[in-house]
Short mmCIF file of C-alpha atoms in Angstrom, two decimals:
data_model
loop_
_atom_site.label_atom_id
_atom_site.label_comp_id
_atom_site.label_asym_id
_atom_site.label_seq_id
_atom_site.Cartn_x
_atom_site.Cartn_y
_atom_site.Cartn_z
CA MET A 185 28.96 26.51 48.46
CA SER A 186 28.18 29.69 46.60
CA SER A 187 31.55 31.09 47.43
CA GLU A 188 33.11 28.22 45.44
CA LEU A 189 31.12 29.05 42.29
CA GLU A 190 33.41 29.88 39.47
CA ARG A 191 30.80 31.53 37.27
CA GLU A 192 27.03 31.93 37.52
CA ILE A 193 24.94 31.93 34.33
CA GLY A 194 21.26 32.51 33.64
CA HIS A 195 18.77 30.05 32.15
CA ASP A 196 19.26 31.03 28.52
CA GLU A 197 22.98 31.45 28.80
CA PHE A 198 23.38 27.72 29.31
CA ASP A 199 24.33 26.42 25.87
CA PRO A 200 24.95 22.67 25.69
CA VAL A 201 26.09 22.70 22.07
CA GLY A 202 27.46 19.16 22.35
CA THR A 203 24.02 17.88 23.35
CA LEU A 204 22.44 19.92 20.58
CA GLY A 205 24.86 18.37 18.10
CA LEU A 206 24.09 14.86 19.37
CA ILE A 207 20.33 15.24 19.16
CA THR A 208 20.64 16.78 15.69
CA ILE A 209 22.66 13.77 14.53
CA TYR A 210 20.15 11.46 16.22
CA PHE A 211 17.30 13.27 14.45
CA LEU A 212 18.99 12.98 11.06
CA ILE A 213 19.65 9.25 11.62
CA LEU A 214 15.94 8.76 12.42
CA VAL A 215 14.86 10.60 9.27
CA VAL A 216 17.28 8.69 7.02
CA LEU A 217 16.32 5.32 8.56
CA TRP A 218 12.62 6.05 8.17
CA ILE A 219 13.02 7.02 4.52
CA PHE A 220 15.11 3.92 3.89
CA MET A 221 12.72 1.61 5.72
CA TYR A 222 9.55 2.92 4.13
CA PHE A 223 10.54 3.81 0.58
CA VAL A 224 13.33 1.33 -0.09
CA GLU A 225 12.66 -1.70 2.07
CA PHE A 226 8.86 -1.57 2.18
CA ALA A 227 7.58 0.25 -0.92
CA GLY A 228 10.40 -1.21 -3.01
CA GLY A 229 9.41 -4.74 -2.02
CA ASP A 230 7.21 -5.57 -4.99
CA LEU A 231 4.73 -7.28 -5.16
CA THR A 232 2.79 -4.96 -2.91
CA VAL A 233 -0.83 -5.34 -1.92
CA VAL A 234 -2.76 -2.55 -3.62
CA GLY A 235 -6.36 -1.47 -3.61
CA VAL A 236 -8.71 1.35 -2.96
CA VAL A 237 -8.82 2.66 0.56
CA VAL A 238 -12.47 2.68 1.55
CA MET B 206 7.22 28.33 31.97
CA ASN B 207 10.71 28.94 30.76
CA ILE B 208 11.69 26.45 28.08
CA HIS B 209 15.24 26.48 26.80
CA THR B 210 15.71 27.24 23.09
CA TYR B 211 17.39 23.90 22.42
CA GLU B 212 14.57 22.09 24.13
CA LYS B 213 12.06 23.92 21.95
CA PHE B 214 14.05 22.80 18.93
CA TRP B 215 13.93 19.18 20.04
CA LEU B 216 10.20 19.34 20.80
CA GLY B 217 9.55 20.91 17.39
CA ALA B 218 11.71 18.35 15.64
CA SER B 219 9.81 15.51 17.35
CA MET B 220 6.54 16.97 16.11
CA VAL B 221 7.94 17.26 12.58
CA LEU B 222 8.95 13.60 12.79
CA ILE B 223 5.47 12.46 13.86
CA VAL B 224 3.77 14.57 11.17
CA GLY B 225 6.30 13.18 8.67
CA PHE B 226 5.43 9.59 9.64
CA ILE B 227 1.72 10.27 9.18
CA LEU B 228 2.33 12.01 5.82
CA THR B 229 4.41 9.06 4.58
CA ILE B 230 1.72 6.54 5.46
CA THR B 231 -0.93 8.76 3.85
CA TYR B 232 1.20 9.08 0.71
CA GLY B 233 1.65 5.29 0.72
CA SER B 234 -2.05 4.57 0.75
CA VAL B 235 -3.26 7.48 -1.42
CA GLY B 236 -0.28 7.98 -3.74
CA LEU B 237 1.11 4.47 -4.06
CA GLY B 238 -2.22 2.73 -3.45
CA ILE B 239 -0.86 0.38 -0.80
CA ALA B 240 -3.74 -1.39 0.93
CA MET B 241 -4.38 -3.86 3.70
CA VAL B 242 -5.97 -7.27 3.29
CA ASP B 243 -9.51 -6.82 4.56
CA ASP B 244 -12.61 -8.93 5.17
CA SER B 245 -14.68 -7.54 2.30
CA GLU B 246 -14.95 -10.96 0.63
CA PRO B 247 -17.93 -13.20 1.44
CA THR B 248 -17.53 -16.31 3.56
CA ILE B 249 -17.43 -19.84 2.17
CA ASN B 250 -18.32 -23.25 3.56
CA PRO B 251 -14.96 -24.99 4.04
CA GLU B 252 -16.66 -28.42 3.99
CA ASN B 253 -17.41 -28.25 0.28
CA VAL B 254 -15.00 -25.81 -1.29
CA GLY B 255 -15.01 -28.12 -4.34
CA ASP B 256 -18.63 -27.22 -5.07
CA HIS B 257 -17.91 -23.50 -5.12
CA PRO B 258 -18.24 -22.03 -8.65
CA ASP B 259 -14.77 -20.46 -8.50
CA PHE B 260 -12.84 -22.57 -6.01
CA GLY B 261 -14.21 -25.80 -7.53
CA ASP B 262 -11.91 -25.16 -10.47
CA PRO B 263 -9.08 -23.06 -9.10
CA GLY B 264 -6.54 -21.37 -11.31
CA VAL B 265 -5.84 -18.29 -13.39
CA GLU B 266 -8.74 -16.51 -15.02
CA GLN B 267 -8.72 -13.37 -17.17
CA VAL B 268 -11.27 -10.80 -16.08
CA GLY B 269 -10.13 -7.68 -17.93
CA GLU B 270 -7.65 -6.55 -20.51
CA ASN B 271 -4.73 -6.77 -18.14
CA GLU B 272 -6.57 -8.09 -15.14
CA TYR B 273 -6.42 -11.58 -13.82
CA VAL B 274 -7.98 -13.41 -10.90
CA VAL B 275 -6.27 -16.44 -9.46
CA HIS B 276 -8.31 -18.71 -7.21
CA VAL B 277 -6.12 -20.78 -4.93
CA VAL B 278 -7.20 -23.48 -2.49
CA ALA B 279 -4.82 -24.25 0.36
CA VAL B 280 -4.87 -27.64 2.05
CA GLN B 281 -2.45 -29.54 4.26
CA PHE B 282 0.20 -29.31 2.71
CA ALA B 283 -0.14 -27.81 -0.74
CA TYR B 284 -1.67 -25.07 -2.82
CA PHE B 285 -3.98 -25.77 -5.75
CA PRO B 286 -2.75 -24.76 -8.24
CA GLY B 287 0.80 -25.14 -6.97
CA GLU B 288 2.35 -23.34 -9.89
CA ILE B 289 0.81 -20.07 -10.96
CA GLU B 290 1.74 -18.23 -14.14
CA VAL B 291 0.63 -14.67 -14.81
CA PRO B 292 1.73 -12.14 -17.44
CA ALA B 293 3.86 -9.09 -16.71
CA ASP B 294 2.30 -5.60 -16.64
CA SER B 295 -0.94 -6.94 -15.24
CA THR B 296 -3.07 -6.58 -12.16
CA VAL B 297 -3.47 -9.88 -10.41
CA THR B 298 -5.98 -10.62 -7.66
CA PHE B 299 -5.44 -13.75 -5.63
CA LYS B 300 -8.53 -15.17 -3.98
CA LEU B 301 -7.54 -17.64 -1.36
CA THR B 302 -9.34 -20.06 0.89
CA SER B 303 -8.51 -23.10 2.98
CA GLU B 304 -10.23 -26.48 3.26
CA ASP B 305 -8.81 -27.44 6.63
CA VAL B 306 -6.67 -25.31 8.92
CA ILE B 307 -5.21 -21.82 8.89
CA HIS B 308 -2.52 -21.45 6.26
CA SER B 309 -0.82 -18.45 4.74
CA PHE B 310 0.04 -17.30 1.27
CA SER B 311 3.37 -15.57 1.46
CA VAL B 312 5.10 -14.53 -1.73
CA VAL B 313 8.68 -14.67 -0.51
CA GLY B 314 10.65 -11.44 -0.52
CA THR B 315 7.61 -9.29 -1.29
CA ASN B 316 4.85 -7.50 0.59
CA ALA B 317 2.20 -9.92 -0.72
CA ASN B 318 1.38 -11.97 2.33
CA THR B 319 -1.88 -13.00 3.95
CA MET B 320 -3.43 -15.58 6.22
CA ILE B 321 -5.80 -18.11 4.66
CA ILE B 322 -8.57 -18.92 7.09
CA PRO B 323 -11.01 -21.79 6.53
CA GLY B 324 -14.47 -20.36 5.88
CA GLU B 325 -13.05 -17.03 4.74
CA ILE B 326 -11.85 -15.80 1.38
CA ALA B 327 -8.75 -13.64 1.42
CA SER B 328 -8.30 -11.28 -1.49
CA VAL B 329 -4.88 -9.87 -2.39
CA THR B 330 -4.38 -7.61 -5.39
CA VAL B 331 -0.89 -6.93 -6.70
CA GLU B 332 0.65 -5.25 -9.71
CA ALA B 333 2.84 -7.74 -11.54
CA ASP B 334 5.11 -5.37 -13.44
CA GLU B 335 8.34 -7.20 -14.15
CA PRO B 336 8.80 -10.80 -15.22
CA GLY B 337 10.23 -12.91 -12.44
CA GLU B 338 9.93 -15.99 -10.34
CA TYR B 339 8.71 -16.00 -6.77
CA GLY B 340 8.41 -18.71 -4.18
CA ILE B 341 5.18 -19.06 -2.24
CA VAL B 342 5.35 -20.50 1.25
CA CYS B 343 2.97 -21.14 4.09
CA SER B 344 4.10 -19.10 7.06
CA GLU B 345 1.38 -20.23 9.46
CA TYR B 346 2.31 -23.50 11.15
CA CYS B 347 -0.31 -25.90 9.72
CA GLY B 348 0.86 -29.36 10.75
CA SER B 349 3.62 -31.91 10.34
CA GLY B 350 4.17 -31.17 6.66
CA HIS B 351 4.15 -27.41 7.05
CA HIS B 352 7.75 -27.06 5.91
CA ASP B 353 6.92 -28.78 2.61
CA MET B 354 4.01 -26.51 1.79
CA GLU B 355 5.11 -24.35 -1.08
CA GLY B 356 4.10 -23.04 -4.47
CA LYS B 357 5.58 -21.05 -7.29
CA LEU B 358 4.50 -17.81 -8.89
CA THR B 359 5.99 -16.98 -12.26
CA VAL B 360 5.48 -13.63 -13.91
CA VAL B 361 6.21 -14.22 -17.60
CA PRO B 362 6.64 -11.63 -20.37
CA GLN B 363 3.28 -10.78 -21.89
CA ASP B 364 3.98 -12.31 -25.30
CA GLU B 365 4.89 -15.64 -23.69
CA PHE B 366 1.75 -15.87 -21.63
CA GLU B 367 -0.94 -18.38 -22.42
CA LEU B 368 -3.99 -19.13 -20.35
CA GLU B 369 -4.45 -22.81 -19.54
CA GLY B 370 -6.68 -24.42 -22.13
CA ASP B 371 -5.99 -21.71 -24.72
CA GLU B 372 -3.23 -23.64 -26.46
#
């Protein structure tokens, strides 16, 4: 098998930039959706139950 | 252990996300004052709600300069009073109880929503800022007429507001 290897790279030389790009986009989508859900859909939905947190 | 740089990034980002969620909720309750409906109110005998000093004569009551308390009794299949009018720019506390089964007080399209449990008093405080009209529905199935159980909440401009009996 090893004779068929085209190129051997070390642990830190493996750079899946496509995967990095995907998880970055995924992360940004999560952040935007959270902000939208909490601040626009929830906190913007007056009347909101208010009170003092005991 | 040898963790890849990208993996460290993803682990760190996940932590940031979790901390962010906690910070948002904290800001919501401390900064915006958003609260949960709790059980701090006393209990009530559902057999004779009519004899209760407040629920015997339900309705809107002024308790402070811009503070109002609205006592509402829920029965199958109506709210008393069915039409509630409060002024804008005021703090309104709804005190709710039921004479028969579990109902709910859901101000449609808003976050004001609670169960009404016989024997318990639910207290919901909201800031009524803008004039507007809201529907109130029962969202706990309470019997054959459940779908007809509704009320109306109207927030009127302050200069148009009159307490019942003040005319």
